Protein backbone atom coordinates (compact mmCIF):
# COMPACT_ATOMS: atom_id res chain seq x y z
CA UNK A 1 0.00 0.00 0.00
CA UNK A 2 2.79 2.43 0.96
CA UNK A 3 4.71 1.49 -2.19
CA UNK A 4 1.71 2.33 -4.39
CA UNK A 5 1.38 5.69 -2.65
CA UNK A 6 5.08 6.48 -3.21
CA UNK A 7 4.81 5.44 -6.86
CA UNK A 8 1.77 7.65 -7.34
CA UNK A 9 3.52 10.63 -5.68
CA UNK A 10 6.61 10.08 -7.85
CA UNK A 11 4.42 9.86 -10.94
CA UNK A 12 2.65 13.12 -10.02
CA UNK A 13 5.99 14.83 -9.37
CA UNK A 14 7.34 13.66 -12.75
CA UNK A 15 4.19 14.88 -14.48
CA UNK A 16 4.52 18.35 -12.87
CA UNK A 17 8.20 18.56 -13.86
CA UNK A 18 7.32 17.59 -17.41
CA UNK A 19 4.59 20.23 -17.63
CA UNK A 20 6.91 22.89 -16.20
CA UNK A 21 9.63 21.97 -18.71
CA UNK A 22 7.11 22.12 -21.51
CA UNK A 23 6.04 25.61 -20.42
CA UNK A 24 9.69 26.70 -20.24
CA UNK A 25 10.10 25.61 -23.86
CA UNK A 26 6.84 26.68 -25.47
CA UNK A 27 6.64 30.17 -23.94
CA UNK A 28 10.02 31.30 -25.36
CA UNK A 29 9.09 29.82 -28.74
CA UNK A 30 5.84 31.79 -28.80
CA UNK A 31 7.57 34.98 -27.65
CA UNK A 32 10.28 34.46 -30.32
CA UNK A 33 7.61 34.08 -32.99
CA UNK A 34 5.94 37.23 -31.71
CA UNK A 35 9.24 39.16 -31.84
CA UNK A 36 9.89 37.98 -35.42
CA UNK A 37 6.42 38.98 -36.54
CA UNK A 38 6.76 42.40 -34.87
CA UNK A 39 10.14 43.05 -36.53
CA UNK A 40 8.86 41.96 -39.94
CA UNK A 41 5.73 44.09 -39.58
CA UNK A 42 7.81 47.14 -38.72
CA UNK A 43 10.18 46.48 -41.64
CA UNK A 44 7.36 46.06 -44.16
CA UNK A 45 5.37 49.01 -42.80
CA UNK A 46 8.25 51.45 -43.24
CA UNK A 47 9.49 51.33 -46.85
CA UNK A 48 10.91 54.29 -48.67
CA UNK A 49 8.04 55.50 -50.91
CA UNK A 50 8.88 57.18 -54.19
CA UNK A 51 6.39 58.57 -56.70
CA UNK A 52 7.48 57.89 -60.25
CA UNK A 53 6.11 57.93 -63.73
CA UNK A 54 5.84 55.18 -66.30
CA UNK A 55 9.20 56.19 -67.79
CA UNK A 56 11.04 55.16 -64.60
CA UNK A 57 9.34 51.75 -64.67
CA UNK A 58 10.37 51.34 -68.31
CA UNK A 59 13.98 52.25 -67.54
CA UNK A 60 14.02 49.72 -64.69
CA UNK A 61 12.54 47.12 -67.03
CA UNK A 62 15.50 47.88 -69.35
CA UNK A 63 18.01 47.40 -66.50
CA UNK A 64 18.72 51.06 -65.71
CA UNK A 65 18.36 52.60 -62.25
CA UNK A 66 16.47 55.93 -62.51
CA UNK A 67 18.27 59.01 -61.19
CA UNK A 68 15.39 59.83 -58.81
CA UNK A 69 15.74 56.41 -57.23
CA UNK A 70 19.52 56.82 -56.88
CA UNK A 71 19.00 60.22 -55.21
CA UNK A 72 16.45 58.83 -52.76
CA UNK A 73 18.67 55.90 -51.79
CA UNK A 74 21.64 58.19 -51.31
CA UNK A 75 19.67 60.53 -49.02
CA UNK A 76 18.66 57.49 -46.93
CA UNK A 77 22.29 56.38 -46.57
CA UNK A 78 22.34 53.59 -49.17
CA UNK A 79 24.88 54.36 -51.85
CA UNK A 80 24.22 52.54 -55.09
CA UNK A 81 26.73 53.18 -57.88
CA UNK A 82 25.45 54.36 -61.22
CA UNK A 83 26.64 51.15 -62.88
CA UNK A 84 24.31 49.06 -60.71
CA UNK A 85 22.16 46.55 -62.54
CA UNK A 86 18.42 46.08 -62.25
CA UNK A 87 16.95 42.61 -62.49
CA UNK A 88 13.24 42.20 -63.11
CA UNK A 89 11.82 39.67 -60.61
CA UNK A 90 8.13 39.86 -61.47
CA UNK A 91 5.56 42.16 -63.02
CA UNK A 92 6.15 44.98 -60.54
CA UNK A 93 9.22 43.81 -58.65
CA UNK A 94 12.88 44.60 -59.33
CA UNK A 95 16.15 43.68 -57.63
CA UNK A 96 18.94 46.26 -57.70
CA UNK A 97 22.53 44.98 -57.35
CA UNK A 98 25.92 46.59 -57.63
CA UNK A 99 28.89 44.60 -58.88
CA UNK A 100 29.90 43.45 -55.37
CA UNK A 101 26.37 42.36 -54.45
CA UNK A 102 26.58 44.22 -51.15
CA UNK A 103 23.81 46.76 -51.81
CA UNK A 104 20.63 44.88 -52.56
CA UNK A 105 17.33 46.70 -52.77
CA UNK A 106 13.90 45.30 -53.49
CA UNK A 107 11.51 47.66 -55.20
CA UNK A 108 7.77 46.95 -55.41
CA UNK A 109 5.34 49.06 -57.38
CA UNK A 110 1.90 50.02 -56.10
CA UNK A 111 0.16 52.10 -58.72
CA UNK A 112 2.42 55.07 -59.39
CA UNK A 113 4.41 54.68 -56.17
CA UNK A 114 7.43 52.49 -55.62
CA UNK A 115 7.98 50.97 -52.19
CA UNK A 116 11.70 50.48 -51.69
CA UNK A 117 12.92 47.88 -49.20
CA UNK A 118 16.67 48.10 -48.64
CA UNK A 119 18.96 45.62 -46.98
CA UNK A 120 18.61 45.54 -43.22
CA UNK A 121 21.22 47.66 -41.43
CA UNK A 122 19.49 48.62 -38.21
CA UNK A 123 20.43 47.19 -34.85
CA UNK A 124 16.97 47.88 -33.46
CA UNK A 125 15.74 44.44 -34.50
CA UNK A 126 17.85 42.72 -31.87
CA UNK A 127 16.70 45.28 -29.31
CA UNK A 128 13.09 44.24 -29.94
CA UNK A 129 14.00 40.59 -29.36
CA UNK A 130 15.82 41.45 -26.11
CA UNK A 131 12.83 43.44 -24.87
CA UNK A 132 10.60 40.46 -25.63
CA UNK A 133 12.92 38.29 -23.52
CA UNK A 134 12.60 40.75 -20.65
CA UNK A 135 8.80 40.73 -20.97
CA UNK A 136 8.83 37.03 -20.25
CA UNK A 137 9.76 37.80 -16.66
CA UNK A 138 6.14 38.87 -16.21
CA UNK A 139 4.66 35.99 -18.22
CA UNK A 140 6.03 33.10 -16.19
CA UNK A 141 4.24 33.98 -12.93
CA UNK A 142 0.97 34.02 -14.89
CA UNK A 143 1.62 30.40 -15.88
CA UNK A 144 2.73 29.51 -12.32
CA UNK A 145 6.18 28.47 -13.49
CA UNK A 146 9.31 28.94 -11.40
CA UNK A 147 12.45 30.27 -13.05
CA UNK A 148 15.39 29.06 -11.05
CA UNK A 149 18.65 30.85 -11.69
CA UNK A 150 20.74 31.86 -14.65
CA UNK A 151 20.56 28.46 -16.35
CA UNK A 152 16.83 28.83 -16.97
CA UNK A 153 17.23 32.41 -18.22
CA UNK A 154 20.03 31.41 -20.59
CA UNK A 155 17.78 28.71 -22.03
CA UNK A 156 14.82 31.08 -22.30
CA UNK A 157 16.98 33.77 -23.93
CA UNK A 158 18.51 31.33 -26.40
CA UNK A 159 15.18 29.83 -27.40
CA UNK A 160 13.57 33.25 -27.83
CA UNK A 161 16.46 34.65 -29.89
CA UNK A 162 16.61 31.52 -32.04
CA UNK A 163 12.88 31.59 -32.79
CA UNK A 164 12.99 35.36 -33.39
CA UNK A 165 15.87 34.98 -35.85
CA UNK A 166 14.25 32.09 -37.72
CA UNK A 167 10.85 33.79 -37.95
CA UNK A 168 12.27 37.14 -39.05
CA UNK A 169 14.54 35.49 -41.62
CA UNK A 170 11.80 33.30 -43.07
CA UNK A 171 9.42 36.23 -43.41
CA UNK A 172 12.14 38.35 -45.05
CA UNK A 173 12.83 35.57 -47.52
CA UNK A 174 9.21 35.87 -48.64
CA UNK A 175 9.76 39.55 -49.37
CA UNK A 176 13.14 39.24 -51.00
PDB file of C-alpha atoms in Angstrom:
ATOM      1  CA  UNK A   1       0.000   0.000   0.000  1.00  0.00           C
ATOM      2  CA  UNK A   2       2.789   2.425   0.958  1.00  0.00           C
ATOM      3  CA  UNK A   3       4.708   1.485  -2.186  1.00  0.00           C
ATOM      4  CA  UNK A   4       1.714   2.326  -4.387  1.00  0.00           C
ATOM      5  CA  UNK A   5       1.376   5.693  -2.649  1.00  0.00           C
ATOM      6  CA  UNK A   6       5.083   6.480  -3.210  1.00  0.00           C
ATOM      7  CA  UNK A   7       4.814   5.438  -6.856  1.00  0.00           C
ATOM      8  CA  UNK A   8       1.771   7.649  -7.338  1.00  0.00           C
ATOM      9  CA  UNK A   9       3.523  10.632  -5.681  1.00  0.00           C
ATOM     10  CA  UNK A  10       6.609  10.078  -7.852  1.00  0.00           C
ATOM     11  CA  UNK A  11       4.423   9.865 -10.942  1.00  0.00           C
ATOM     12  CA  UNK A  12       2.655  13.120 -10.016  1.00  0.00           C
ATOM     13  CA  UNK A  13       5.988  14.834  -9.375  1.00  0.00           C
ATOM     14  CA  UNK A  14       7.335  13.659 -12.752  1.00  0.00           C
ATOM     15  CA  UNK A  15       4.186  14.882 -14.480  1.00  0.00           C
ATOM     16  CA  UNK A  16       4.525  18.353 -12.873  1.00  0.00           C
ATOM     17  CA  UNK A  17       8.203  18.563 -13.859  1.00  0.00           C
ATOM     18  CA  UNK A  18       7.318  17.586 -17.409  1.00  0.00           C
ATOM     19  CA  UNK A  19       4.589  20.231 -17.631  1.00  0.00           C
ATOM     20  CA  UNK A  20       6.912  22.885 -16.203  1.00  0.00           C
ATOM     21  CA  UNK A  21       9.631  21.972 -18.707  1.00  0.00           C
ATOM     22  CA  UNK A  22       7.106  22.118 -21.507  1.00  0.00           C
ATOM     23  CA  UNK A  23       6.039  25.609 -20.415  1.00  0.00           C
ATOM     24  CA  UNK A  24       9.691  26.704 -20.240  1.00  0.00           C
ATOM     25  CA  UNK A  25      10.099  25.605 -23.857  1.00  0.00           C
ATOM     26  CA  UNK A  26       6.838  26.682 -25.468  1.00  0.00           C
ATOM     27  CA  UNK A  27       6.639  30.167 -23.937  1.00  0.00           C
ATOM     28  CA  UNK A  28      10.020  31.302 -25.362  1.00  0.00           C
ATOM     29  CA  UNK A  29       9.088  29.819 -28.739  1.00  0.00           C
ATOM     30  CA  UNK A  30       5.842  31.790 -28.796  1.00  0.00           C
ATOM     31  CA  UNK A  31       7.575  34.984 -27.655  1.00  0.00           C
ATOM     32  CA  UNK A  32      10.284  34.456 -30.315  1.00  0.00           C
ATOM     33  CA  UNK A  33       7.613  34.078 -32.991  1.00  0.00           C
ATOM     34  CA  UNK A  34       5.945  37.230 -31.713  1.00  0.00           C
ATOM     35  CA  UNK A  35       9.242  39.157 -31.842  1.00  0.00           C
ATOM     36  CA  UNK A  36       9.895  37.975 -35.415  1.00  0.00           C
ATOM     37  CA  UNK A  37       6.420  38.981 -36.543  1.00  0.00           C
ATOM     38  CA  UNK A  38       6.756  42.404 -34.870  1.00  0.00           C
ATOM     39  CA  UNK A  39      10.136  43.046 -36.527  1.00  0.00           C
ATOM     40  CA  UNK A  40       8.865  41.965 -39.940  1.00  0.00           C
ATOM     41  CA  UNK A  41       5.734  44.093 -39.578  1.00  0.00           C
ATOM     42  CA  UNK A  42       7.806  47.144 -38.723  1.00  0.00           C
ATOM     43  CA  UNK A  43      10.177  46.485 -41.638  1.00  0.00           C
ATOM     44  CA  UNK A  44       7.362  46.060 -44.165  1.00  0.00           C
ATOM     45  CA  UNK A  45       5.365  49.009 -42.802  1.00  0.00           C
ATOM     46  CA  UNK A  46       8.252  51.454 -43.242  1.00  0.00           C
ATOM     47  CA  UNK A  47       9.489  51.328 -46.848  1.00  0.00           C
ATOM     48  CA  UNK A  48      10.907  54.292 -48.673  1.00  0.00           C
ATOM     49  CA  UNK A  49       8.036  55.496 -50.909  1.00  0.00           C
ATOM     50  CA  UNK A  50       8.883  57.178 -54.191  1.00  0.00           C
ATOM     51  CA  UNK A  51       6.391  58.573 -56.701  1.00  0.00           C
ATOM     52  CA  UNK A  52       7.485  57.894 -60.247  1.00  0.00           C
ATOM     53  CA  UNK A  53       6.106  57.927 -63.730  1.00  0.00           C
ATOM     54  CA  UNK A  54       5.838  55.178 -66.301  1.00  0.00           C
ATOM     55  CA  UNK A  55       9.199  56.192 -67.788  1.00  0.00           C
ATOM     56  CA  UNK A  56      11.036  55.163 -64.604  1.00  0.00           C
ATOM     57  CA  UNK A  57       9.341  51.751 -64.670  1.00  0.00           C
ATOM     58  CA  UNK A  58      10.373  51.343 -68.306  1.00  0.00           C
ATOM     59  CA  UNK A  59      13.979  52.250 -67.539  1.00  0.00           C
ATOM     60  CA  UNK A  60      14.022  49.719 -64.694  1.00  0.00           C
ATOM     61  CA  UNK A  61      12.544  47.116 -67.031  1.00  0.00           C
ATOM     62  CA  UNK A  62      15.501  47.884 -69.349  1.00  0.00           C
ATOM     63  CA  UNK A  63      18.007  47.397 -66.502  1.00  0.00           C
ATOM     64  CA  UNK A  64      18.723  51.064 -65.707  1.00  0.00           C
ATOM     65  CA  UNK A  65      18.355  52.603 -62.252  1.00  0.00           C
ATOM     66  CA  UNK A  66      16.470  55.933 -62.513  1.00  0.00           C
ATOM     67  CA  UNK A  67      18.269  59.015 -61.185  1.00  0.00           C
ATOM     68  CA  UNK A  68      15.386  59.831 -58.812  1.00  0.00           C
ATOM     69  CA  UNK A  69      15.739  56.414 -57.226  1.00  0.00           C
ATOM     70  CA  UNK A  70      19.515  56.823 -56.884  1.00  0.00           C
ATOM     71  CA  UNK A  71      19.005  60.217 -55.209  1.00  0.00           C
ATOM     72  CA  UNK A  72      16.449  58.826 -52.758  1.00  0.00           C
ATOM     73  CA  UNK A  73      18.667  55.895 -51.795  1.00  0.00           C
ATOM     74  CA  UNK A  74      21.642  58.190 -51.307  1.00  0.00           C
ATOM     75  CA  UNK A  75      19.672  60.526 -49.021  1.00  0.00           C
ATOM     76  CA  UNK A  76      18.656  57.488 -46.935  1.00  0.00           C
ATOM     77  CA  UNK A  77      22.286  56.376 -46.569  1.00  0.00           C
ATOM     78  CA  UNK A  78      22.335  53.591 -49.173  1.00  0.00           C
ATOM     79  CA  UNK A  79      24.880  54.358 -51.847  1.00  0.00           C
ATOM     80  CA  UNK A  80      24.215  52.539 -55.087  1.00  0.00           C
ATOM     81  CA  UNK A  81      26.728  53.177 -57.880  1.00  0.00           C
ATOM     82  CA  UNK A  82      25.449  54.363 -61.221  1.00  0.00           C
ATOM     83  CA  UNK A  83      26.636  51.150 -62.875  1.00  0.00           C
ATOM     84  CA  UNK A  84      24.309  49.064 -60.712  1.00  0.00           C
ATOM     85  CA  UNK A  85      22.164  46.555 -62.537  1.00  0.00           C
ATOM     86  CA  UNK A  86      18.422  46.078 -62.253  1.00  0.00           C
ATOM     87  CA  UNK A  87      16.950  42.614 -62.485  1.00  0.00           C
ATOM     88  CA  UNK A  88      13.235  42.197 -63.109  1.00  0.00           C
ATOM     89  CA  UNK A  89      11.818  39.673 -60.611  1.00  0.00           C
ATOM     90  CA  UNK A  90       8.125  39.857 -61.468  1.00  0.00           C
ATOM     91  CA  UNK A  91       5.560  42.156 -63.024  1.00  0.00           C
ATOM     92  CA  UNK A  92       6.150  44.976 -60.542  1.00  0.00           C
ATOM     93  CA  UNK A  93       9.218  43.813 -58.654  1.00  0.00           C
ATOM     94  CA  UNK A  94      12.876  44.605 -59.331  1.00  0.00           C
ATOM     95  CA  UNK A  95      16.149  43.682 -57.630  1.00  0.00           C
ATOM     96  CA  UNK A  96      18.943  46.264 -57.698  1.00  0.00           C
ATOM     97  CA  UNK A  97      22.532  44.984 -57.354  1.00  0.00           C
ATOM     98  CA  UNK A  98      25.916  46.591 -57.630  1.00  0.00           C
ATOM     99  CA  UNK A  99      28.887  44.599 -58.884  1.00  0.00           C
ATOM    100  CA  UNK A 100      29.898  43.447 -55.368  1.00  0.00           C
ATOM    101  CA  UNK A 101      26.368  42.363 -54.446  1.00  0.00           C
ATOM    102  CA  UNK A 102      26.582  44.217 -51.155  1.00  0.00           C
ATOM    103  CA  UNK A 103      23.809  46.760 -51.811  1.00  0.00           C
ATOM    104  CA  UNK A 104      20.633  44.880 -52.564  1.00  0.00           C
ATOM    105  CA  UNK A 105      17.326  46.695 -52.774  1.00  0.00           C
ATOM    106  CA  UNK A 106      13.895  45.302 -53.494  1.00  0.00           C
ATOM    107  CA  UNK A 107      11.505  47.658 -55.200  1.00  0.00           C
ATOM    108  CA  UNK A 108       7.769  46.946 -55.409  1.00  0.00           C
ATOM    109  CA  UNK A 109       5.341  49.063 -57.379  1.00  0.00           C
ATOM    110  CA  UNK A 110       1.902  50.021 -56.097  1.00  0.00           C
ATOM    111  CA  UNK A 111       0.159  52.101 -58.721  1.00  0.00           C
ATOM    112  CA  UNK A 112       2.423  55.069 -59.386  1.00  0.00           C
ATOM    113  CA  UNK A 113       4.414  54.678 -56.174  1.00  0.00           C
ATOM    114  CA  UNK A 114       7.433  52.488 -55.621  1.00  0.00           C
ATOM    115  CA  UNK A 115       7.980  50.967 -52.195  1.00  0.00           C
ATOM    116  CA  UNK A 116      11.695  50.477 -51.689  1.00  0.00           C
ATOM    117  CA  UNK A 117      12.924  47.878 -49.197  1.00  0.00           C
ATOM    118  CA  UNK A 118      16.667  48.098 -48.640  1.00  0.00           C
ATOM    119  CA  UNK A 119      18.964  45.618 -46.982  1.00  0.00           C
ATOM    120  CA  UNK A 120      18.609  45.537 -43.216  1.00  0.00           C
ATOM    121  CA  UNK A 121      21.222  47.656 -41.432  1.00  0.00           C
ATOM    122  CA  UNK A 122      19.485  48.623 -38.207  1.00  0.00           C
ATOM    123  CA  UNK A 123      20.434  47.186 -34.848  1.00  0.00           C
ATOM    124  CA  UNK A 124      16.969  47.880 -33.455  1.00  0.00           C
ATOM    125  CA  UNK A 125      15.741  44.438 -34.496  1.00  0.00           C
ATOM    126  CA  UNK A 126      17.854  42.725 -31.871  1.00  0.00           C
ATOM    127  CA  UNK A 127      16.696  45.279 -29.307  1.00  0.00           C
ATOM    128  CA  UNK A 128      13.086  44.241 -29.936  1.00  0.00           C
ATOM    129  CA  UNK A 129      14.004  40.588 -29.362  1.00  0.00           C
ATOM    130  CA  UNK A 130      15.818  41.446 -26.114  1.00  0.00           C
ATOM    131  CA  UNK A 131      12.826  43.443 -24.873  1.00  0.00           C
ATOM    132  CA  UNK A 132      10.596  40.460 -25.625  1.00  0.00           C
ATOM    133  CA  UNK A 133      12.918  38.289 -23.516  1.00  0.00           C
ATOM    134  CA  UNK A 134      12.602  40.749 -20.648  1.00  0.00           C
ATOM    135  CA  UNK A 135       8.803  40.734 -20.972  1.00  0.00           C
ATOM    136  CA  UNK A 136       8.835  37.035 -20.251  1.00  0.00           C
ATOM    137  CA  UNK A 137       9.761  37.799 -16.659  1.00  0.00           C
ATOM    138  CA  UNK A 138       6.144  38.867 -16.207  1.00  0.00           C
ATOM    139  CA  UNK A 139       4.663  35.995 -18.222  1.00  0.00           C
ATOM    140  CA  UNK A 140       6.029  33.100 -16.189  1.00  0.00           C
ATOM    141  CA  UNK A 141       4.236  33.979 -12.929  1.00  0.00           C
ATOM    142  CA  UNK A 142       0.967  34.017 -14.892  1.00  0.00           C
ATOM    143  CA  UNK A 143       1.617  30.404 -15.878  1.00  0.00           C
ATOM    144  CA  UNK A 144       2.732  29.510 -12.324  1.00  0.00           C
ATOM    145  CA  UNK A 145       6.180  28.475 -13.487  1.00  0.00           C
ATOM    146  CA  UNK A 146       9.312  28.940 -11.396  1.00  0.00           C
ATOM    147  CA  UNK A 147      12.446  30.273 -13.050  1.00  0.00           C
ATOM    148  CA  UNK A 148      15.394  29.060 -11.047  1.00  0.00           C
ATOM    149  CA  UNK A 149      18.652  30.851 -11.687  1.00  0.00           C
ATOM    150  CA  UNK A 150      20.743  31.861 -14.652  1.00  0.00           C
ATOM    151  CA  UNK A 151      20.555  28.460 -16.352  1.00  0.00           C
ATOM    152  CA  UNK A 152      16.830  28.829 -16.975  1.00  0.00           C
ATOM    153  CA  UNK A 153      17.230  32.413 -18.221  1.00  0.00           C
ATOM    154  CA  UNK A 154      20.029  31.406 -20.593  1.00  0.00           C
ATOM    155  CA  UNK A 155      17.780  28.709 -22.029  1.00  0.00           C
ATOM    156  CA  UNK A 156      14.824  31.075 -22.302  1.00  0.00           C
ATOM    157  CA  UNK A 157      16.977  33.767 -23.926  1.00  0.00           C
ATOM    158  CA  UNK A 158      18.510  31.333 -26.397  1.00  0.00           C
ATOM    159  CA  UNK A 159      15.179  29.830 -27.404  1.00  0.00           C
ATOM    160  CA  UNK A 160      13.575  33.255 -27.831  1.00  0.00           C
ATOM    161  CA  UNK A 161      16.462  34.649 -29.893  1.00  0.00           C
ATOM    162  CA  UNK A 162      16.607  31.520 -32.036  1.00  0.00           C
ATOM    163  CA  UNK A 163      12.882  31.585 -32.793  1.00  0.00           C
ATOM    164  CA  UNK A 164      12.986  35.363 -33.388  1.00  0.00           C
ATOM    165  CA  UNK A 165      15.868  34.980 -35.851  1.00  0.00           C
ATOM    166  CA  UNK A 166      14.252  32.091 -37.719  1.00  0.00           C
ATOM    167  CA  UNK A 167      10.846  33.790 -37.947  1.00  0.00           C
ATOM    168  CA  UNK A 168      12.271  37.140 -39.053  1.00  0.00           C
ATOM    169  CA  UNK A 169      14.544  35.491 -41.617  1.00  0.00           C
ATOM    170  CA  UNK A 170      11.801  33.300 -43.066  1.00  0.00           C
ATOM    171  CA  UNK A 171       9.421  36.226 -43.415  1.00  0.00           C
ATOM    172  CA  UNK A 172      12.138  38.350 -45.049  1.00  0.00           C
ATOM    173  CA  UNK A 173      12.826  35.575 -47.522  1.00  0.00           C
ATOM    174  CA  UNK A 174       9.206  35.870 -48.639  1.00  0.00           C
ATOM    175  CA  UNK A 175       9.758  39.554 -49.367  1.00  0.00           C
ATOM    176  CA  UNK A 176      13.141  39.240 -50.998  1.00  0.00           C
TER     177      UNK A 176
END
